[in-house]
JSON list of C-alpha atoms in Angstrom, two decimals:
[
{"chain": "A", "resi": 144, "resn": "MET", "atom": "CA", "xyz": [125.72, 3.63, 92.25]},
{"chain": "A", "resi": 145, "resn": "ALA", "atom": "CA", "xyz": [126.41, 2.66, 88.63]},
{"chain": "A", "resi": 146, "resn": "GLU", "atom": "CA", "xyz": [129.35, 0.37, 87.80]},
{"chain": "A", "resi": 147, "resn": "PHE", "atom": "CA", "xyz": [131.79, 1.82, 85.29]},
{"chain": "A", "resi": 148, "resn": "SER", "atom": "CA", "xyz": [134.29, -0.90, 85.01]},
{"chain": "A", "resi": 149, "resn": "ILE", "atom": "CA", "xyz": [135.70, -1.65, 81.65]},
{"chain": "A", "resi": 150, "resn": "ASN", "atom": "CA", "xyz": [134.25, -5.32, 82.11]},
{"chain": "A", "resi": 151, "resn": "HIS", "atom": "CA", "xyz": [130.88, -3.88, 82.86]},
{"chain": "A", "resi": 152, "resn": "ILE", "atom": "CA", "xyz": [130.99, -1.52, 79.96]},
{"chain": "A", "resi": 153, "resn": "ALA", "atom": "CA", "xyz": [132.12, -4.05, 77.38]},
{"chain": "A", "resi": 154, "resn": "ARG", "atom": "CA", "xyz": [129.27, -6.77, 78.63]},
{"chain": "A", "resi": 155, "resn": "HIS", "atom": "CA", "xyz": [126.71, -3.96, 78.48]},
{"chain": "A", "resi": 156, "resn": "GLY", "atom": "CA", "xyz": [127.75, -2.76, 75.05]},
{"chain": "A", "resi": 157, "resn": "PHE", "atom": "CA", "xyz": [128.35, -5.99, 73.44]},
{"chain": "A", "resi": 158, "resn": "GLY", "atom": "CA", "xyz": [125.29, -7.58, 75.04]},
{"chain": "A", "resi": 159, "resn": "GLY", "atom": "CA", "xyz": [123.19, -4.63, 73.85]},
{"chain": "A", "resi": 160, "resn": "LEU", "atom": "CA", "xyz": [124.19, -4.80, 70.07]},
{"chain": "A", "resi": 161, "resn": "PHE", "atom": "CA", "xyz": [120.53, -5.57, 69.17]},
{"chain": "A", "resi": 162, "resn": "GLN", "atom": "CA", "xyz": [118.79, -3.63, 71.99]},
{"chain": "A", "resi": 163, "resn": "THR", "atom": "CA", "xyz": [117.58, -0.14, 71.09]},
{"chain": "A", "resi": 164, "resn": "HIS", "atom": "CA", "xyz": [115.49, 0.83, 74.17]},
{"chain": "A", "resi": 165, "resn": "GLY", "atom": "CA", "xyz": [116.97, 2.27, 77.42]},
{"chain": "A", "resi": 166, "resn": "ARG", "atom": "CA", "xyz": [119.49, 4.90, 77.97]},
{"chain": "A", "resi": 167, "resn": "ASP", "atom": "CA", "xyz": [123.36, 4.81, 77.80]},
{"chain": "A", "resi": 168, "resn": "SER", "atom": "CA", "xyz": [125.57, 7.42, 79.67]},
{"chain": "A", "resi": 169, "resn": "ARG", "atom": "CA", "xyz": [128.53, 9.25, 78.21]},
{"chain": "A", "resi": 170, "resn": "THR", "atom": "CA", "xyz": [131.04, 7.20, 80.03]},
{"chain": "A", "resi": 171, "resn": "GLN", "atom": "CA", "xyz": [129.14, 3.97, 78.90]},
{"chain": "A", "resi": 172, "resn": "PHE", "atom": "CA", "xyz": [129.11, 5.09, 75.08]},
{"chain": "A", "resi": 173, "resn": "TRP", "atom": "CA", "xyz": [132.38, 6.87, 74.69]},
{"chain": "A", "resi": 174, "resn": "THR", "atom": "CA", "xyz": [134.25, 4.03, 76.47]},
{"chain": "A", "resi": 175, "resn": "PHE", "atom": "CA", "xyz": [132.57, 1.17, 74.66]},
{"chain": "A", "resi": 176, "resn": "GLY", "atom": "CA", "xyz": [133.43, 3.28, 71.42]},
{"chain": "A", "resi": 177, "resn": "ALA", "atom": "CA", "xyz": [137.08, 3.33, 72.25]},
{"chain": "A", "resi": 178, "resn": "LEU", "atom": "CA", "xyz": [136.84, -0.64, 72.84]},
{"chain": "A", "resi": 179, "resn": "VAL", "atom": "CA", "xyz": [135.13, -0.94, 69.37]},
{"chain": "A", "resi": 180, "resn": "PHE", "atom": "CA", "xyz": [137.30, 1.38, 67.22]},
{"chain": "A", "resi": 181, "resn": "GLY", "atom": "CA", "xyz": [140.67, 0.83, 69.08]},
{"chain": "A", "resi": 182, "resn": "PRO", "atom": "CA", "xyz": [141.24, -2.65, 67.61]},
{"chain": "A", "resi": 183, "resn": "LEU", "atom": "CA", "xyz": [139.97, -1.48, 64.23]},
{"chain": "A", "resi": 184, "resn": "ILE", "atom": "CA", "xyz": [142.28, 1.43, 64.12]},
{"chain": "A", "resi": 185, "resn": "VAL", "atom": "CA", "xyz": [145.40, -1.07, 64.91]},
{"chain": "A", "resi": 186, "resn": "ILE", "atom": "CA", "xyz": [144.08, -3.29, 61.96]},
{"chain": "A", "resi": 187, "resn": "GLN", "atom": "CA", "xyz": [143.74, -0.07, 59.84]},
{"chain": "A", "resi": 188, "resn": "PHE", "atom": "CA", "xyz": [147.53, 0.91, 60.37]},
{"chain": "A", "resi": 189, "resn": "ALA", "atom": "CA", "xyz": [148.52, -2.67, 60.01]},
{"chain": "A", "resi": 190, "resn": "THR", "atom": "CA", "xyz": [146.69, -3.03, 56.82]},
{"chain": "A", "resi": 191, "resn": "GLN", "atom": "CA", "xyz": [148.17, 0.35, 55.45]},
{"chain": "A", "resi": 192, "resn": "ILE", "atom": "CA", "xyz": [151.65, -0.89, 56.18]},
{"chain": "A", "resi": 193, "resn": "VAL", "atom": "CA", "xyz": [151.24, -4.14, 54.42]},
{"chain": "A", "resi": 194, "resn": "LEU", "atom": "CA", "xyz": [149.74, -2.67, 51.44]},
{"chain": "A", "resi": 195, "resn": "THR", "atom": "CA", "xyz": [151.74, 0.51, 50.93]},
{"chain": "A", "resi": 196, "resn": "PHE", "atom": "CA", "xyz": [155.27, -0.23, 52.01]},
{"chain": "A", "resi": 197, "resn": "PRO", "atom": "CA", "xyz": [157.52, -1.96, 49.44]},
{"chain": "A", "resi": 198, "resn": "SER", "atom": "CA", "xyz": [159.06, -5.17, 50.55]},
{"chain": "A", "resi": 199, "resn": "LEU", "atom": "CA", "xyz": [162.87, -5.19, 50.95]},
{"chain": "A", "resi": 200, "resn": "GLY", "atom": "CA", "xyz": [163.20, -7.41, 47.84]},
{"chain": "A", "resi": 201, "resn": "ASP", "atom": "CA", "xyz": [161.35, -4.88, 45.65]},
{"chain": "A", "resi": 202, "resn": "MET", "atom": "CA", "xyz": [163.54, -2.03, 47.00]},
{"chain": "A", "resi": 203, "resn": "ALA", "atom": "CA", "xyz": [166.60, -3.96, 46.21]},
{"chain": "A", "resi": 204, "resn": "ALA", "atom": "CA", "xyz": [165.42, -4.88, 42.79]},
{"chain": "A", "resi": 205, "resn": "ALA", "atom": "CA", "xyz": [164.34, -1.22, 41.88]},
{"chain": "A", "resi": 206, "resn": "SER", "atom": "CA", "xyz": [166.98, 0.41, 39.83]},
{"chain": "A", "resi": 207, "resn": "GLY", "atom": "CA", "xyz": [166.93, 4.05, 38.40]},
{"chain": "A", "resi": 208, "resn": "SER", "atom": "CA", "xyz": [163.78, 6.28, 37.74]},
{"chain": "A", "resi": 209, "resn": "ALA", "atom": "CA", "xyz": [161.85, 3.39, 36.05]},
{"chain": "A", "resi": 210, "resn": "GLY", "atom": "CA", "xyz": [162.23, 1.01, 39.26]},
{"chain": "A", "resi": 211, "resn": "ASN", "atom": "CA", "xyz": [161.35, 3.95, 41.46]},
{"chain": "A", "resi": 212, "resn": "ARG", "atom": "CA", "xyz": [158.25, 4.65, 39.63]},
{"chain": "A", "resi": 213, "resn": "GLU", "atom": "CA", "xyz": [156.99, 1.14, 39.71]},
{"chain": "A", "resi": 214, "resn": "ILE", "atom": "CA", "xyz": [157.50, 1.20, 43.56]},
{"chain": "A", "resi": 215, "resn": "PHE", "atom": "CA", "xyz": [155.68, 4.58, 43.72]},
{"chain": "A", "resi": 216, "resn": "GLU", "atom": "CA", "xyz": [152.79, 3.29, 41.67]},
{"chain": "A", "resi": 217, "resn": "ALA", "atom": "CA", "xyz": [152.53, 0.09, 43.68]},
{"chain": "A", "resi": 218, "resn": "GLN", "atom": "CA", "xyz": [152.32, 2.22, 46.81]},
{"chain": "A", "resi": 219, "resn": "MET", "atom": "CA", "xyz": [149.55, 4.43, 45.02]},
{"chain": "A", "resi": 220, "resn": "ARG", "atom": "CA", "xyz": [147.50, 1.12, 44.07]},
{"chain": "A", "resi": 221, "resn": "GLY", "atom": "CA", "xyz": [148.11, 0.14, 47.93]},
{"chain": "A", "resi": 222, "resn": "MET", "atom": "CA", "xyz": [146.89, 3.18, 49.23]},
{"chain": "A", "resi": 223, "resn": "ILE", "atom": "CA", "xyz": [143.66, 3.00, 47.03]},
{"chain": "A", "resi": 224, "resn": "THR", "atom": "CA", "xyz": [143.04, -0.62, 48.36]},
{"chain": "A", "resi": 225, "resn": "SER", "atom": "CA", "xyz": [143.70, 0.43, 51.91]},
{"chain": "A", "resi": 226, "resn": "ALA", "atom": "CA", "xyz": [141.14, 3.39, 51.66]},
{"chain": "A", "resi": 227, "resn": "TYR", "atom": "CA", "xyz": [138.36, 1.12, 50.56]},
{"chain": "A", "resi": 228, "resn": "VAL", "atom": "CA", "xyz": [139.48, -1.47, 53.19]},
{"chain": "A", "resi": 229, "resn": "ASN", "atom": "CA", "xyz": [139.12, 1.48, 55.66]},
{"chain": "A", "resi": 230, "resn": "ILE", "atom": "CA", "xyz": [135.50, 2.13, 54.65]},
{"chain": "A", "resi": 231, "resn": "GLY", "atom": "CA", "xyz": [134.79, -1.48, 55.60]},
{"chain": "A", "resi": 232, "resn": "LEU", "atom": "CA", "xyz": [136.36, -1.13, 58.97]},
{"chain": "A", "resi": 233, "resn": "TYR", "atom": "CA", "xyz": [134.69, 2.24, 59.61]},
{"chain": "A", "resi": 234, "resn": "LEU", "atom": "CA", "xyz": [131.28, 0.74, 58.61]},
{"chain": "A", "resi": 235, "resn": "LEU", "atom": "CA", "xyz": [132.02, -2.39, 61.03]},
{"chain": "A", "resi": 236, "resn": "GLY", "atom": "CA", "xyz": [132.58, -0.14, 63.91]},
{"chain": "A", "resi": 237, "resn": "ALA", "atom": "CA", "xyz": [129.83, 2.07, 63.00]},
{"chain": "A", "resi": 238, "resn": "LEU", "atom": "CA", "xyz": [127.39, -0.86, 62.87]},
{"chain": "A", "resi": 239, "resn": "LEU", "atom": "CA", "xyz": [128.66, -2.17, 66.36]},
{"chain": "A", "resi": 240, "resn": "LEU", "atom": "CA", "xyz": [127.96, 1.29, 67.76]},
{"chain": "A", "resi": 241, "resn": "LEU", "atom": "CA", "xyz": [124.80, 1.71, 66.23]},
{"chain": "A", "resi": 242, "resn": "THR", "atom": "CA", "xyz": [122.22, 0.74, 69.01]},
{"chain": "A", "resi": 243, "resn": "ALA", "atom": "CA", "xyz": [124.67, 2.24, 71.65]},
{"chain": "A", "resi": 244, "resn": "ALA", "atom": "CA", "xyz": [124.29, 5.52, 69.65]},
{"chain": "A", "resi": 245, "resn": "VAL", "atom": "CA", "xyz": [120.53, 5.06, 69.71]},
{"chain": "A", "resi": 246, "resn": "ARG", "atom": "CA", "xyz": [120.61, 4.65, 73.65]},
{"chain": "A", "resi": 247, "resn": "ARG", "atom": "CA", "xyz": [122.97, 7.70, 74.01]},
{"chain": "A", "resi": 248, "resn": "LEU", "atom": "CA", "xyz": [120.57, 9.91, 71.94]},
{"chain": "A", "resi": 249, "resn": "HIS", "atom": "CA", "xyz": [117.43, 8.47, 74.33]},
{"chain": "A", "resi": 250, "resn": "ASP", "atom": "CA", "xyz": [119.67, 9.65, 77.14]},
{"chain": "A", "resi": 251, "resn": "ARG", "atom": "CA", "xyz": [119.80, 13.19, 75.46]},
{"chain": "A", "resi": 252, "resn": "GLY", "atom": "CA", "xyz": [115.93, 12.81, 74.97]},
{"chain": "A", "resi": 253, "resn": "ARG", "atom": "CA", "xyz": [116.48, 12.59, 71.09]},
{"chain": "A", "resi": 254, "resn": "ALA", "atom": "CA", "xyz": [114.88, 10.24, 68.72]},
{"chain": "A", "resi": 255, "resn": "GLY", "atom": "CA", "xyz": [117.10, 7.13, 68.17]},
{"chain": "A", "resi": 256, "resn": "TRP", "atom": "CA", "xyz": [116.93, 7.22, 64.20]},
{"chain": "A", "resi": 257, "resn": "TRP", "atom": "CA", "xyz": [119.46, 10.10, 64.20]},
{"chain": "A", "resi": 258, "resn": "ALA", "atom": "CA", "xyz": [121.94, 7.33, 64.95]},
{"chain": "A", "resi": 259, "resn": "LEU", "atom": "CA", "xyz": [121.73, 6.45, 61.13]},
{"chain": "A", "resi": 260, "resn": "ILE", "atom": "CA", "xyz": [123.95, 9.39, 60.56]},
{"chain": "A", "resi": 261, "resn": "LEU", "atom": "CA", "xyz": [126.86, 7.33, 61.95]},
{"chain": "A", "resi": 262, "resn": "PRO", "atom": "CA", "xyz": [127.03, 4.63, 59.45]},
{"chain": "A", "resi": 263, "resn": "LEU", "atom": "CA", "xyz": [125.90, 7.00, 56.53]},
{"chain": "A", "resi": 264, "resn": "GLY", "atom": "CA", "xyz": [128.30, 9.77, 57.55]},
{"chain": "A", "resi": 265, "resn": "LEU", "atom": "CA", "xyz": [131.32, 7.45, 57.81]},
{"chain": "A", "resi": 266, "resn": "PHE", "atom": "CA", "xyz": [130.52, 5.70, 54.51]},
{"chain": "A", "resi": 267, "resn": "ALA", "atom": "CA", "xyz": [130.24, 9.00, 52.66]},
{"chain": "A", "resi": 268, "resn": "THR", "atom": "CA", "xyz": [133.49, 10.54, 53.82]},
{"chain": "A", "resi": 269, "resn": "GLY", "atom": "CA", "xyz": [135.36, 7.30, 53.54]},
{"chain": "A", "resi": 270, "resn": "LEU", "atom": "CA", "xyz": [133.97, 6.77, 49.69]},
{"chain": "A", "resi": 271, "resn": "GLY", "atom": "CA", "xyz": [135.02, 10.34, 49.16]},
{"chain": "A", "resi": 272, "resn": "GLN", "atom": "CA", "xyz": [138.65, 9.79, 50.46]},
{"chain": "A", "resi": 273, "resn": "ALA", "atom": "CA", "xyz": [138.80, 6.56, 48.22]},
{"chain": "A", "resi": 274, "resn": "GLU", "atom": "CA", "xyz": [137.79, 8.28, 45.38]},
{"chain": "A", "resi": 275, "resn": "ARG", "atom": "CA", "xyz": [140.01, 11.17, 45.71]},
{"chain": "A", "resi": 276, "resn": "MET", "atom": "CA", "xyz": [142.84, 8.72, 46.11]},
{"chain": "A", "resi": 277, "resn": "ALA", "atom": "CA", "xyz": [141.94, 6.68, 42.92]},
{"chain": "A", "resi": 278, "resn": "ALA", "atom": "CA", "xyz": [141.60, 10.15, 40.96]},
{"chain": "A", "resi": 279, "resn": "ALA", "atom": "CA", "xyz": [145.03, 11.18, 42.09]},
{"chain": "A", "resi": 280, "resn": "ALA", "atom": "CA", "xyz": [146.54, 7.70, 41.39]},
{"chain": "A", "resi": 281, "resn": "LYS", "atom": "CA", "xyz": [145.35, 8.35, 37.72]},
{"chain": "A", "resi": 282, "resn": "ARG", "atom": "CA", "xyz": [146.82, 11.77, 37.26]},
{"chain": "A", "resi": 283, "resn": "MET", "atom": "CA", "xyz": [150.06, 10.60, 38.91]},
{"chain": "A", "resi": 284, "resn": "PRO", "atom": "CA", "xyz": [151.91, 9.15, 35.89]},
{"chain": "A", "resi": 285, "resn": "ALA", "atom": "CA", "xyz": [151.52, 12.30, 33.94]},
{"chain": "A", "resi": 286, "resn": "MET", "atom": "CA", "xyz": [152.80, 14.12, 36.73]},
{"chain": "A", "resi": 287, "resn": "LEU", "atom": "CA", "xyz": [155.85, 11.98, 37.34]},
{"chain": "A", "resi": 288, "resn": "ALA", "atom": "CA", "xyz": [156.66, 12.52, 33.60]},
{"chain": "A", "resi": 289, "resn": "GLU", "atom": "CA", "xyz": [156.32, 16.03, 34.10]},
{"chain": "A", "resi": 290, "resn": "MET", "atom": "CA", "xyz": [158.56, 16.08, 37.27]},
{"chain": "A", "resi": 291, "resn": "GLU", "atom": "CA", "xyz": [161.22, 14.16, 35.70]},
{"chain": "A", "resi": 292, "resn": "ARG", "atom": "CA", "xyz": [161.29, 16.78, 32.74]},
{"chain": "A", "resi": 293, "resn": "HIS", "atom": "CA", "xyz": [161.96, 19.21, 35.49]},
{"chain": "A", "resi": 294, "resn": "PRO", "atom": "CA", "xyz": [164.30, 17.60, 38.06]},
{"chain": "A", "resi": 295, "resn": "ALA", "atom": "CA", "xyz": [165.15, 20.90, 39.90]},
{"chain": "A", "resi": 296, "resn": "PRO", "atom": "CA", "xyz": [161.68, 22.56, 40.22]},
{"chain": "A", "resi": 297, "resn": "ASP", "atom": "CA", "xyz": [161.35, 26.00, 42.00]},
{"chain": "A", "resi": 298, "resn": "PRO", "atom": "CA", "xyz": [159.14, 25.97, 45.10]},
{"chain": "A", "resi": 299, "resn": "GLY", "atom": "CA", "xyz": [156.23, 27.42, 43.25]},
{"chain": "A", "resi": 300, "resn": "ALA", "atom": "CA", "xyz": [156.09, 24.59, 40.92]},
{"chain": "A", "resi": 301, "resn": "MET", "atom": "CA", "xyz": [156.38, 22.00, 43.60]},
{"chain": "A", "resi": 302, "resn": "PHE", "atom": "CA", "xyz": [153.40, 23.42, 45.34]},
{"chain": "A", "resi": 303, "resn": "GLU", "atom": "CA", "xyz": [151.51, 23.49, 42.05]},
{"chain": "A", "resi": 304, "resn": "TRP", "atom": "CA", "xyz": [152.35, 19.84, 41.66]},
{"chain": "A", "resi": 305, "resn": "ALA", "atom": "CA", "xyz": [151.05, 19.08, 45.34]},
{"chain": "A", "resi": 306, "resn": "VAL", "atom": "CA", "xyz": [147.77, 20.80, 44.71]},
{"chain": "A", "resi": 307, "resn": "LYS", "atom": "CA", "xyz": [147.28, 19.00, 41.39]},
{"chain": "A", "resi": 308, "resn": "ALA", "atom": "CA", "xyz": [147.74, 15.64, 43.30]},
{"chain": "A", "resi": 309, "resn": "ASN", "atom": "CA", "xyz": [145.30, 16.47, 45.91]},
{"chain": "A", "resi": 310, "resn": "VAL", "atom": "CA", "xyz": [142.46, 18.52, 44.33]},
{"chain": "A", "resi": 311, "resn": "PRO", "atom": "CA", "xyz": [140.04, 16.41, 42.49]},
{"chain": "A", "resi": 312, "resn": "PRO", "atom": "CA", "xyz": [139.36, 17.74, 38.96]},
{"chain": "A", "resi": 313, "resn": "GLY", "atom": "CA", "xyz": [135.59, 17.44, 39.41]},
{"chain": "A", "resi": 314, "resn": "GLY", "atom": "CA", "xyz": [135.52, 19.89, 42.30]},
{"chain": "A", "resi": 315, "resn": "SER", "atom": "CA", "xyz": [134.59, 19.40, 45.91]},
{"chain": "A", "resi": 316, "resn": "ASP", "atom": "CA", "xyz": [132.81, 16.14, 46.81]},
{"chain": "A", "resi": 317, "resn": "TRP", "atom": "CA", "xyz": [129.72, 17.73, 48.38]},
{"chain": "A", "resi": 318, "resn": "LEU", "atom": "CA", "xyz": [128.22, 14.55, 49.51]},
{"chain": "A", "resi": 319, "resn": "ALA", "atom": "CA", "xyz": [131.39, 13.71, 51.38]},
{"chain": "A", "resi": 320, "resn": "VAL", "atom": "CA", "xyz": [131.51, 17.11, 52.92]},
{"chain": "A", "resi": 321, "resn": "ALA", "atom": "CA", "xyz": [127.55, 17.00, 53.85]},
{"chain": "A", "resi": 322, "resn": "GLY", "atom": "CA", "xyz": [128.27, 13.54, 55.50]},
{"chain": "A", "resi": 323, "resn": "GLY", "atom": "CA", "xyz": [131.13, 14.80, 57.29]},
{"chain": "A", "resi": 324, "resn": "LEU", "atom": "CA", "xyz": [129.29, 18.03, 58.73]},
{"chain": "A", "resi": 325, "resn": "LEU", "atom": "CA", "xyz": [126.36, 15.60, 59.72]},
{"chain": "A", "resi": 326, "resn": "LEU", "atom": "CA", "xyz": [128.65, 13.31, 61.40]},
{"chain": "A", "resi": 327, "resn": "LEU", "atom": "CA", "xyz": [130.43, 16.01, 63.33]},
{"chain": "A", "resi": 328, "resn": "GLY", "atom": "CA", "xyz": [127.05, 17.38, 64.42]},
{"chain": "A", "resi": 329, "resn": "LEU", "atom": "CA", "xyz": [126.06, 13.94, 65.76]},
{"chain": "A", "resi": 330, "resn": "LEU", "atom": "CA", "xyz": [129.27, 13.35, 67.67]},
{"chain": "A", "resi": 331, "resn": "ILE", "atom": "CA", "xyz": [128.89, 16.69, 69.24]},
{"chain": "A", "resi": 332, "resn": "ASP", "atom": "CA", "xyz": [125.34, 15.72, 70.49]},
{"chain": "A", "resi": 333, "resn": "LEU", "atom": "CA", "xyz": [126.57, 12.27, 71.63]},
{"chain": "A", "resi": 334, "resn": "ALA", "atom": "CA", "xyz": [129.26, 14.04, 73.79]},
{"chain": "A", "resi": 335, "resn": "ARG", "atom": "CA", "xyz": [126.83, 16.16, 75.47]},
{"chain": "A", "resi": 336, "resn": "ALA", "atom": "CA", "xyz": [125.20, 15.59, 78.83]},
{"chain": "A", "resi": 337, "resn": "GLY", "atom": "CA", "xyz": [121.93, 13.54, 79.23]},
{"chain": "A", "resi": 338, "resn": "THR", "atom": "CA", "xyz": [118.73, 14.79, 80.60]},
{"chain": "A", "resi": 339, "resn": "ALA", "atom": "CA", "xyz": [118.63, 14.89, 84.35]},
{"chain": "A", "resi": 340, "resn": "GLY", "atom": "CA", "xyz": [116.16, 12.30, 85.71]},
{"chain": "A", "resi": 341, "resn": "PRO", "atom": "CA", "xyz": [113.77, 10.26, 83.83]},
{"chain": "A", "resi": 342, "resn": "ASN", "atom": "CA", "xyz": [112.58, 11.28, 80.17]},
{"chain": "A", "resi": 343, "resn": "ARG", "atom": "CA", "xyz": [110.27, 9.62, 77.70]},
{"chain": "A", "resi": 344, "resn": "PHE", "atom": "CA", "xyz": [112.89, 6.83, 77.08]},
{"chain": "A", "resi": 345, "resn": "GLY", "atom": "CA", "xyz": [113.29, 5.64, 80.69]},
{"chain": "A", "resi": 346, "resn": "ALA", "atom": "CA", "xyz": [115.16, 6.29, 83.82]},
{"chain": "A", "resi": 347, "resn": "ALA", "atom": "CA", "xyz": [118.70, 7.60, 83.79]}
]
């Protein structure tokens, strides 16, 4: 009977970081994925808090609309930095999971090179998010100035400002869209059951 303890899954996963042959079950792969990405998600949230939340000293020093604008612009810069940090964290997690994804694909009877979608898809979607954030930050000073000229806008104007802040001026980022769709397809395949019995990649 296969052993499914967390200790066994961790030893198998981290011990097989450079091992592409063999097969991994769904339980092995997804539990190992949680062990890899769980700490990275905690680091991601901690980084966002540190980079985007103003200190108590900055909040106390801020006065009037000019001070609030400085805090807001500092938050936007922190969000951009955080978005690029997230790319690094996602890539680290994807690289740690790469050979496990290869073995999971082997369990499905598929060639392991499809696992390359994991780091490439995460990089494309993460880069697209960071670039959208940077573009929104560049547009933000003009939008803040417009909002100050209309201190009590109607709901339609507020919706229009929200759209301007989030829609990139160059249109959709098709590289990020394609990467996201490929990544979704890969994750669905990794979640499906493996082939029953031996296949061309070995015993179950």
